[in-house]
Structures are given as structure tokens and as C-alpha cells.
Short mmCIF file of N, CA and C in Angstrom, two decimals:
data_model
loop_
_atom_site.label_atom_id
_atom_site.label_comp_id
_atom_site.label_asym_id
_atom_site.label_seq_id
_atom_site.Cartn_x
_atom_site.Cartn_y
_atom_site.Cartn_z
N UNK A 1 90.54 176.27 44.90
CA UNK A 1 91.46 174.95 45.16
C UNK A 1 92.56 175.40 43.56
N UNK A 2 93.84 175.53 44.06
CA UNK A 2 94.96 175.53 42.59
C UNK A 2 95.24 174.15 42.04
N UNK A 3 95.85 174.16 40.77
CA UNK A 3 96.28 173.07 40.34
C UNK A 3 97.23 172.54 41.05
N UNK A 4 98.26 173.29 42.08
CA UNK A 4 98.95 172.83 42.91
C UNK A 4 98.49 172.23 44.00
N UNK A 5 97.41 172.77 44.47
CA UNK A 5 96.76 172.00 45.56
C UNK A 5 95.98 170.16 45.24
N UNK A 6 95.70 170.08 43.83
CA UNK A 6 95.06 168.78 43.28
C UNK A 6 96.22 168.09 43.22
N UNK A 7 97.46 168.69 42.96
CA UNK A 7 98.65 167.76 42.54
C UNK A 7 99.10 167.79 44.06
N UNK A 8 99.06 168.19 45.25
CA UNK A 8 99.25 167.68 46.53
C UNK A 8 97.90 166.74 47.01
N UNK A 9 96.96 166.78 46.59
CA UNK A 9 95.42 166.01 47.03
C UNK A 9 96.22 164.61 46.29
N UNK A 10 96.51 164.67 45.30
CA UNK A 10 96.70 163.60 44.48
C UNK A 10 98.24 162.45 44.87
N UNK A 11 99.08 163.55 45.31
CA UNK A 11 100.02 162.68 45.52
C UNK A 11 99.87 161.82 47.03
N UNK A 12 99.31 162.89 47.94
CA UNK A 12 98.80 162.41 49.22
C UNK A 12 97.91 161.07 48.99
N UNK A 13 96.93 160.92 47.87
CA UNK A 13 96.34 160.15 48.08
C UNK A 13 96.71 158.65 47.50
N UNK A 14 97.56 159.07 46.47
CA UNK A 14 99.07 158.11 46.07
C UNK A 14 99.58 157.04 47.10
N UNK A 15 100.15 157.73 48.03
CA UNK A 15 100.80 157.47 48.91
C UNK A 15 99.96 156.81 50.32
N UNK A 16 98.72 156.99 50.35
CA UNK A 16 98.02 156.21 51.20
C UNK A 16 97.13 154.74 50.52
N UNK A 17 97.18 155.12 49.17
CA UNK A 17 96.57 153.92 48.54
C UNK A 17 97.24 153.22 48.06
N UNK A 18 99.07 153.15 48.12
CA UNK A 18 100.06 152.45 48.07
C UNK A 18 100.18 151.93 49.60
N UNK A 19 100.12 152.72 50.77
CA UNK A 19 100.44 151.58 51.79
C UNK A 19 99.00 150.61 52.36
N UNK A 20 97.69 151.32 51.86
CA UNK A 20 97.04 150.67 52.39
C UNK A 20 96.09 149.66 51.73
N UNK A 21 96.03 149.73 50.51
CA UNK A 21 95.78 148.93 49.36
C UNK A 21 96.74 148.07 48.69
N UNK A 22 97.86 148.76 48.20
CA UNK A 22 98.61 148.03 47.31
C UNK A 22 98.49 149.08 46.08
N UNK A 23 97.59 149.65 45.91
CA UNK A 23 97.44 150.22 44.84
C UNK A 23 98.37 151.42 44.49
N UNK A 24 99.33 151.29 43.15
CA UNK A 24 99.82 152.45 42.53
C UNK A 24 98.85 153.45 41.92
N UNK A 25 98.91 154.50 42.04
CA UNK A 25 98.39 155.55 41.01
C UNK A 25 99.55 156.47 39.84
N UNK A 26 99.06 157.21 39.16
CA UNK A 26 99.62 158.25 38.22
C UNK A 26 99.04 158.91 38.94
N UNK A 27 100.32 159.89 39.79
CA UNK A 27 99.55 161.51 40.01
C UNK A 27 99.48 162.35 39.01
N UNK A 28 100.29 162.48 38.17
CA UNK A 28 100.33 163.02 37.30
C UNK A 28 99.13 163.21 36.48
N UNK A 29 98.88 162.12 35.58
CA UNK A 29 97.60 161.65 35.00
C UNK A 29 96.31 161.97 35.65
N UNK A 30 96.61 161.55 36.69
CA UNK A 30 95.62 161.78 37.72
C UNK A 30 94.94 163.43 37.72
N UNK A 31 96.11 164.04 37.95
CA UNK A 31 95.90 165.61 37.83
C UNK A 31 95.36 166.50 36.35
N UNK A 32 95.55 165.50 35.64
CA UNK A 32 95.28 166.10 34.34
C UNK A 32 93.98 165.16 33.45
N UNK A 33 93.52 163.82 33.88
CA UNK A 33 92.46 163.40 33.09
C UNK A 33 91.08 162.95 34.47
N UNK A 34 90.21 164.01 34.03
CA UNK A 34 88.86 163.59 34.73
C UNK A 34 88.49 162.24 34.85
N UNK A 35 88.48 161.28 33.44
CA UNK A 35 88.09 160.01 33.75
C UNK A 35 89.00 159.06 34.75
N UNK A 36 90.27 159.52 34.87
CA UNK A 36 91.02 158.45 35.58
C UNK A 36 90.59 159.04 37.08
N UNK A 37 90.90 160.60 37.16
CA UNK A 37 90.39 160.47 38.58
C UNK A 37 88.99 160.05 39.02
N UNK A 38 87.96 160.43 38.42
CA UNK A 38 86.46 159.47 38.45
C UNK A 38 87.03 158.43 39.47
N UNK A 39 87.76 157.18 38.41
CA UNK A 39 87.86 155.79 38.42
C UNK A 39 88.71 156.21 39.89
N UNK A 40 89.64 156.53 40.04
CA UNK A 40 90.37 156.23 41.48
C UNK A 40 89.64 157.02 42.65
N UNK A 41 88.72 157.89 42.47
CA UNK A 41 87.24 158.02 43.40
C UNK A 41 86.75 157.04 43.69
N UNK A 42 86.40 156.50 42.83
CA UNK A 42 85.43 154.82 42.79
C UNK A 42 86.13 153.89 43.67
N UNK A 43 87.30 153.77 43.00
CA UNK A 43 88.31 152.65 43.92
C UNK A 43 88.66 153.21 45.20
N UNK A 44 88.69 154.36 45.59
CA UNK A 44 89.24 154.99 46.65
C UNK A 44 87.82 154.58 47.78
N UNK A 45 86.78 154.85 47.31
CA UNK A 45 85.52 154.82 48.19
C UNK A 45 85.29 153.48 48.57
N UNK A 46 85.26 152.30 47.29
CA UNK A 46 85.40 151.07 47.44
C UNK A 46 86.28 150.35 48.61
N UNK A 47 87.25 150.79 48.52
CA UNK A 47 88.57 150.47 49.72
C UNK A 47 88.05 150.94 51.18
N UNK A 48 87.85 152.38 50.77
CA UNK A 48 87.53 152.81 52.11
C UNK A 48 86.47 152.00 52.86
N UNK A 49 85.45 151.78 52.40
CA UNK A 49 84.21 151.45 53.12
C UNK A 49 84.10 149.60 53.13
N UNK A 50 85.06 149.30 52.25
CA UNK A 50 84.90 147.81 52.62
C UNK A 50 86.42 147.47 53.18
N UNK A 51 87.26 148.08 53.40
CA UNK A 51 88.46 147.74 54.60
C UNK A 51 88.64 148.97 55.82
N UNK A 52 87.37 149.77 55.93
CA UNK A 52 86.89 150.51 56.90
C UNK A 52 88.40 151.88 57.10
N UNK A 53 88.76 152.29 55.88
CA UNK A 53 89.92 153.27 56.01
C UNK A 53 89.01 154.77 56.09
N UNK A 54 88.74 155.54 56.89
CA UNK A 54 87.77 156.79 56.82
C UNK A 54 88.95 157.99 56.55
N UNK A 55 90.40 158.11 56.10
CA UNK A 55 90.96 158.78 56.06
C UNK A 55 91.03 158.88 54.08
N UNK A 56 91.13 157.64 54.00
CA UNK A 56 90.53 157.35 52.68
C UNK A 56 89.36 158.19 51.90
N UNK A 57 88.51 157.87 52.90
CA UNK A 57 87.18 158.21 52.19
C UNK A 57 87.06 159.61 52.05
N UNK A 58 87.65 160.45 53.13
CA UNK A 58 87.60 161.72 53.24
C UNK A 58 88.71 162.49 51.87
N UNK A 59 90.00 161.70 51.76
CA UNK A 59 90.60 162.58 50.20
C UNK A 59 89.81 161.84 49.41
N UNK A 60 89.12 160.55 49.07
CA UNK A 60 88.19 160.85 48.03
C UNK A 60 86.86 161.55 47.65
N UNK A 61 86.80 162.26 48.85
CA UNK A 61 85.45 163.76 48.62
C UNK A 61 86.24 164.67 48.31
N UNK A 62 87.79 164.79 48.74
CA UNK A 62 88.21 166.36 48.29
C UNK A 62 88.60 166.15 46.93
N UNK A 63 89.09 164.68 46.48
CA UNK A 63 89.64 164.66 44.65
C UNK A 63 88.42 165.00 44.06
N UNK A 64 87.07 164.42 44.18
CA UNK A 64 85.73 164.43 43.55
C UNK A 64 85.68 165.62 43.44
N UNK A 65 85.46 166.55 44.81
CA UNK A 65 85.29 168.30 44.40
C UNK A 65 86.22 168.74 43.71
N UNK A 66 87.55 168.38 43.21
CA UNK A 66 88.49 168.92 42.56
C UNK A 66 88.35 168.48 41.06
N UNK A 67 87.10 167.56 41.09
CA UNK A 67 87.27 166.73 39.30
C UNK A 67 86.87 167.92 38.55
N UNK A 68 85.94 169.24 38.57
CA UNK A 68 86.09 170.12 37.59
C UNK A 68 87.13 171.21 37.24
N UNK A 69 87.91 171.08 38.45
CA UNK A 69 89.42 171.63 37.82
C UNK A 69 90.29 170.98 37.06
N UNK A 70 90.33 169.48 37.45
CA UNK A 70 90.58 168.60 36.44
C UNK A 70 90.36 168.78 34.55
N UNK A 71 88.85 168.86 34.62
CA UNK A 71 88.74 168.64 33.26
C UNK A 71 88.78 169.81 32.80
N UNK A 72 89.22 171.31 33.68
CA UNK A 72 89.33 172.59 32.95
C UNK A 72 90.40 172.07 31.85
N UNK A 73 90.06 172.78 30.76
CA UNK A 73 91.39 173.23 29.43
C UNK A 73 92.23 173.66 29.93
N UNK A 74 93.55 173.02 30.04
CA UNK A 74 94.96 173.96 29.92
C UNK A 74 95.28 175.18 29.42
N UNK A 75 96.24 175.50 29.66
CA UNK A 75 96.80 176.61 28.87
C UNK A 75 97.32 176.22 27.14
N UNK A 76 97.58 176.72 26.69
CA UNK A 76 98.45 176.34 25.47
C UNK A 76 99.65 175.99 25.53
N UNK A 77 100.72 175.18 25.34
CA UNK A 77 102.05 175.67 25.29
C UNK A 77 102.67 176.39 24.32
N UNK A 78 103.36 177.36 24.73
CA UNK A 78 104.13 178.40 23.94
C UNK A 78 104.33 178.39 22.48
N UNK A 79 104.80 177.05 22.18
CA UNK A 79 105.25 176.92 20.66
C UNK A 79 104.29 176.49 19.81
N UNK A 80 103.03 175.86 20.45
CA UNK A 80 101.52 176.18 19.83
C UNK A 80 101.23 177.24 19.54
N UNK A 81 100.91 178.07 20.77
CA UNK A 81 100.57 179.34 20.39
C UNK A 81 100.91 180.54 19.54
N UNK A 82 102.35 180.39 19.41
CA UNK A 82 103.43 180.84 18.61
C UNK A 82 102.76 180.39 16.85
N UNK A 83 102.85 179.53 17.07
CA UNK A 83 102.56 178.53 15.43
C UNK A 83 101.14 178.85 15.10
N UNK A 84 100.06 178.94 15.90
CA UNK A 84 98.86 179.39 15.82
C UNK A 84 98.85 180.91 14.94
N UNK A 85 99.38 181.50 16.00
CA UNK A 85 99.26 182.93 15.54
C UNK A 85 99.98 183.41 14.40
N UNK A 86 100.86 182.67 14.17
CA UNK A 86 101.61 182.75 13.02
C UNK A 86 100.94 182.14 11.61
N UNK A 87 99.87 181.10 12.04
CA UNK A 87 99.23 180.86 11.21
C UNK A 87 98.07 181.75 10.56
N UNK A 88 97.65 182.39 11.87
CA UNK A 88 96.75 183.27 11.45
C UNK A 88 96.72 184.64 11.12
N UNK A 89 98.50 184.76 10.61
CA UNK A 89 98.54 185.70 9.73
C UNK A 89 98.51 187.40 10.68
N UNK A 90 98.61 187.18 12.18
CA UNK A 90 98.55 188.20 13.28
C UNK A 90 100.13 188.74 13.27
N UNK A 91 101.01 188.59 12.68
CA UNK A 91 102.27 189.28 12.73
C UNK A 91 102.74 189.85 11.86
N UNK A 92 103.17 191.08 11.65
CA UNK A 92 103.22 192.10 11.02
C UNK A 92 104.78 191.50 9.87
N UNK A 93 104.47 192.36 8.29
CA UNK A 93 105.38 191.36 7.24
C UNK A 93 106.74 191.94 7.84
N UNK A 94 107.03 193.12 8.87
CA UNK A 94 108.21 193.66 9.03
C UNK A 94 108.63 192.77 10.15
N UNK A 95 108.00 192.42 11.24
CA UNK A 95 108.41 191.59 12.01
C UNK A 95 109.06 190.33 11.44
N UNK A 96 108.00 189.72 10.62
CA UNK A 96 108.63 188.26 9.61
C UNK A 96 109.89 188.49 9.02
N UNK A 97 110.10 190.00 8.17
CA UNK A 97 110.94 190.01 7.42
C UNK A 97 112.40 190.01 8.46
N UNK A 98 112.11 190.85 9.54
CA UNK A 98 113.24 190.48 10.64
C UNK A 98 113.91 189.43 11.05
N UNK A 99 112.91 188.51 11.09
CA UNK A 99 112.98 187.20 12.00
C UNK A 99 113.74 186.26 10.65
N UNK A 100 113.20 186.37 9.12
CA UNK A 100 114.05 186.08 8.29
C UNK A 100 115.13 186.18 7.81
N UNK A 101 115.69 187.47 8.49
CA UNK A 101 116.86 188.08 8.23
C UNK A 101 118.13 187.52 8.97
N UNK A 102 118.76 186.58 8.51
CA UNK A 102 120.08 185.85 8.77
C UNK A 102 120.99 187.27 9.59
N UNK A 103 121.56 186.99 10.88
CA UNK A 103 122.48 188.04 11.19
C UNK A 103 123.74 187.34 10.95
N UNK A 104 124.81 188.02 10.92
CA UNK A 104 125.97 187.67 11.05
C UNK A 104 127.05 188.58 11.28
N UNK A 105 128.11 188.30 12.01
CA UNK A 105 129.35 189.50 12.46
C UNK A 105 129.26 189.45 14.06
N UNK A 106 128.46 188.22 14.81
CA UNK A 106 128.55 188.26 15.84
C UNK A 106 127.89 189.42 16.35
N UNK A 107 128.56 189.85 17.70
CA UNK A 107 128.41 190.86 18.66
C UNK A 107 129.08 192.46 17.66
N UNK A 108 129.62 192.20 17.16
CA UNK A 108 130.33 193.44 16.46
C UNK A 108 128.97 194.54 15.59
N UNK A 109 128.24 192.99 14.82
CA UNK A 109 127.39 193.96 14.06
C UNK A 109 125.83 193.76 14.81
N UNK A 110 125.40 193.42 16.07
CA UNK A 110 124.27 192.98 16.66
C UNK A 110 124.01 193.94 16.81
N UNK A 111 124.04 195.43 16.75
CA UNK A 111 123.59 196.72 16.74
C UNK A 111 123.15 197.21 15.35
N UNK A 112 122.02 197.86 15.16
CA UNK A 112 122.05 198.66 14.18
C UNK A 112 123.06 199.94 13.96
N UNK A 113 123.50 200.33 13.15
CA UNK A 113 124.67 201.26 13.43
C UNK A 113 124.01 202.64 13.55
N UNK A 114 125.01 203.05 14.43
CA UNK A 114 124.88 204.50 15.38
C UNK A 114 124.04 204.18 16.81
N UNK A 115 124.14 203.01 17.42
CA UNK A 115 122.78 202.70 18.25
C UNK A 115 124.07 201.81 19.52
N UNK A 116 123.84 202.48 20.92
CA UNK A 116 124.87 201.68 21.34
C UNK A 116 123.98 200.78 21.99
N UNK A 117 124.72 199.58 22.26
CA UNK A 117 124.14 198.31 23.32
C UNK A 117 123.76 198.51 24.98
N UNK A 118 124.56 199.42 25.26
CA UNK A 118 124.06 199.60 26.57
C UNK A 118 125.30 198.87 27.66
N UNK A 119 126.27 198.33 26.75
CA UNK A 119 127.64 197.78 27.29
C UNK A 119 128.55 198.71 27.27
N UNK A 120 129.23 198.67 28.27
CA UNK A 120 130.51 199.83 28.19
C UNK A 120 131.65 199.40 27.27
N UNK A 121 131.22 200.37 25.88
CA UNK A 121 132.21 199.82 24.87
C UNK A 121 133.46 200.19 24.97
N UNK A 122 133.75 201.62 25.79
CA UNK A 122 135.25 201.61 26.41
C UNK A 122 135.84 201.10 26.81
N UNK A 123 135.59 200.41 27.65
CA UNK A 123 136.14 199.27 28.76
C UNK A 123 136.41 198.11 27.88
N UNK A 124 135.72 197.78 27.07
CA UNK A 124 135.52 196.65 25.96
C UNK A 124 136.44 196.47 24.98
N UNK A 125 136.19 198.02 24.03
CA UNK A 125 137.19 198.23 23.40
C UNK A 125 138.90 198.26 23.47
N UNK A 126 139.23 199.02 24.77
CA UNK A 126 139.99 199.01 24.94
C UNK A 126 140.81 197.52 25.44
N UNK A 127 140.15 196.38 25.63
CA UNK A 127 140.47 195.28 25.43
C UNK A 127 140.88 194.89 24.19
N UNK A 128 140.26 195.25 23.47
CA UNK A 128 141.18 194.64 22.05
C UNK A 128 141.81 195.75 21.24
N UNK A 129 142.46 196.60 21.73
CA UNK A 129 143.27 197.27 21.12
C UNK A 129 143.30 198.55 20.92
N UNK A 130 142.14 199.39 21.71
CA UNK A 130 141.14 200.38 21.47
C UNK A 130 140.27 200.78 20.56
N UNK A 131 139.98 202.42 20.65
CA UNK A 131 138.45 202.46 20.22
C UNK A 131 138.57 202.22 18.18
N UNK A 132 137.49 201.70 17.99
CA UNK A 132 137.42 201.59 16.54
C UNK A 132 137.42 202.55 16.15
N UNK A 133 138.29 202.72 14.36
CA UNK A 133 137.73 203.71 13.86
C UNK A 133 136.47 203.60 12.51
N UNK A 134 136.36 204.94 12.18
CA UNK A 134 134.99 204.83 11.71
C UNK A 134 135.44 204.03 10.15
N UNK A 135 134.64 203.29 9.69
CA UNK A 135 134.81 202.44 8.18
C UNK A 135 135.92 201.25 8.76
N UNK A 136 136.18 200.88 9.69
CA UNK A 136 137.18 199.71 10.19
C UNK A 136 136.63 198.65 9.93
N UNK A 137 136.87 197.66 9.51
CA UNK A 137 135.89 195.88 9.66
C UNK A 137 136.16 195.75 11.19
N UNK A 138 135.39 195.29 11.79
CA UNK A 138 135.53 195.17 12.95
C UNK A 138 136.08 193.41 13.25
N UNK A 139 135.84 192.81 12.07
CA UNK A 139 136.55 191.37 11.97
C UNK A 139 138.03 191.45 11.80
N UNK A 140 138.31 192.93 11.71
CA UNK A 140 139.75 192.76 10.84
C UNK A 140 140.53 192.60 12.32
N UNK A 141 139.99 192.85 13.62
CA UNK A 141 141.16 192.68 14.69
C UNK A 141 140.98 191.30 15.16
N UNK A 142 140.32 190.33 14.80
CA UNK A 142 140.87 188.69 14.99
C UNK A 142 141.64 188.33 14.09
N UNK A 143 142.61 187.67 14.79
CA UNK A 143 143.39 186.56 13.97
C UNK A 143 143.18 185.60 12.79
N UNK A 144 142.85 186.02 11.70
CA UNK A 144 142.19 184.86 10.27
C UNK A 144 141.14 185.03 10.86
N UNK A 145 140.30 185.63 11.52
CA UNK A 145 138.88 186.20 11.67
C UNK A 145 138.42 184.89 12.51
N UNK A 146 138.89 184.43 13.31
CA UNK A 146 138.66 183.57 14.13
C UNK A 146 138.26 184.17 15.75
N UNK A 147 137.29 184.11 16.28
CA UNK A 147 137.21 184.77 17.32
C UNK A 147 137.27 184.19 18.52
#
């Protein structure tokens, strides 16, 4: 059973509990908090036996079987993983220096000298008045430096 299956089960249980008992549940919380899931299983079983809803009892059994998946630790958010990596010093000094160096000049200076970007420079440059000469300031093509 995947996390999507658990969410689908929680949504189905939410709808049936609301229709049959008037109880409203939080499906997202149900798929992430094992204690809440256990309480909903207990409530569902209680209502299933007292009000004779066999379909609720079957869903309670399925949800109880999925609780180990709910209790499993989730993946770390990307930002947290990146922060942990930086704190641990696993980033090379060169990569840290590149990240700290501000880039300026926009597209004209976005590639290191002598490397092509893979863009069709001839078509791009023809729109701006022909090919660039060696040593020409790339910002000189713009009126007042405005792009």
C-alpha cells in the first residue's frame, strides 16, 4: 500500500463517516498522524458496531492495517536537506565560492568566456545588429544600458 492508497482510504472513510455519523475528519492529518488514525479507527469501530454499518468496519480494518505506513518517517523537505548538507560542510569550497559570487551583466555574461551557450548565437545576434566584435562591451548595444 502506498501513501496515495492511504490518502484514498482516508478520503473514503471521511465521506462515509460524514454521511453515516455526521463526524468530519481531517484526511491529510489522518494520513500523517498515527495517533489520530488510531482514534479514528476506534471511533469508526464504535459507530460501526453500535449503528450496524458493516462498510465502516471494513474501512476501519483497512486503516488500522495502514497505520504502520502512517507512522513511518517521511522524507526531509529539500530546503531542510540542503541546509543540513551545508551545516555538515559537505559542499566543496569551489562550489561555495561560485554560489557566493554575484553574477552581473545578464545574458551577455552568463557563460564563461569562450564557451557557447548552445543557443543559436547567429540568429540572436542578427536581431541586435550583427555579430559582436572582440572586446566590444555587450551592454553598449542597449540604449542607456536598459534591456
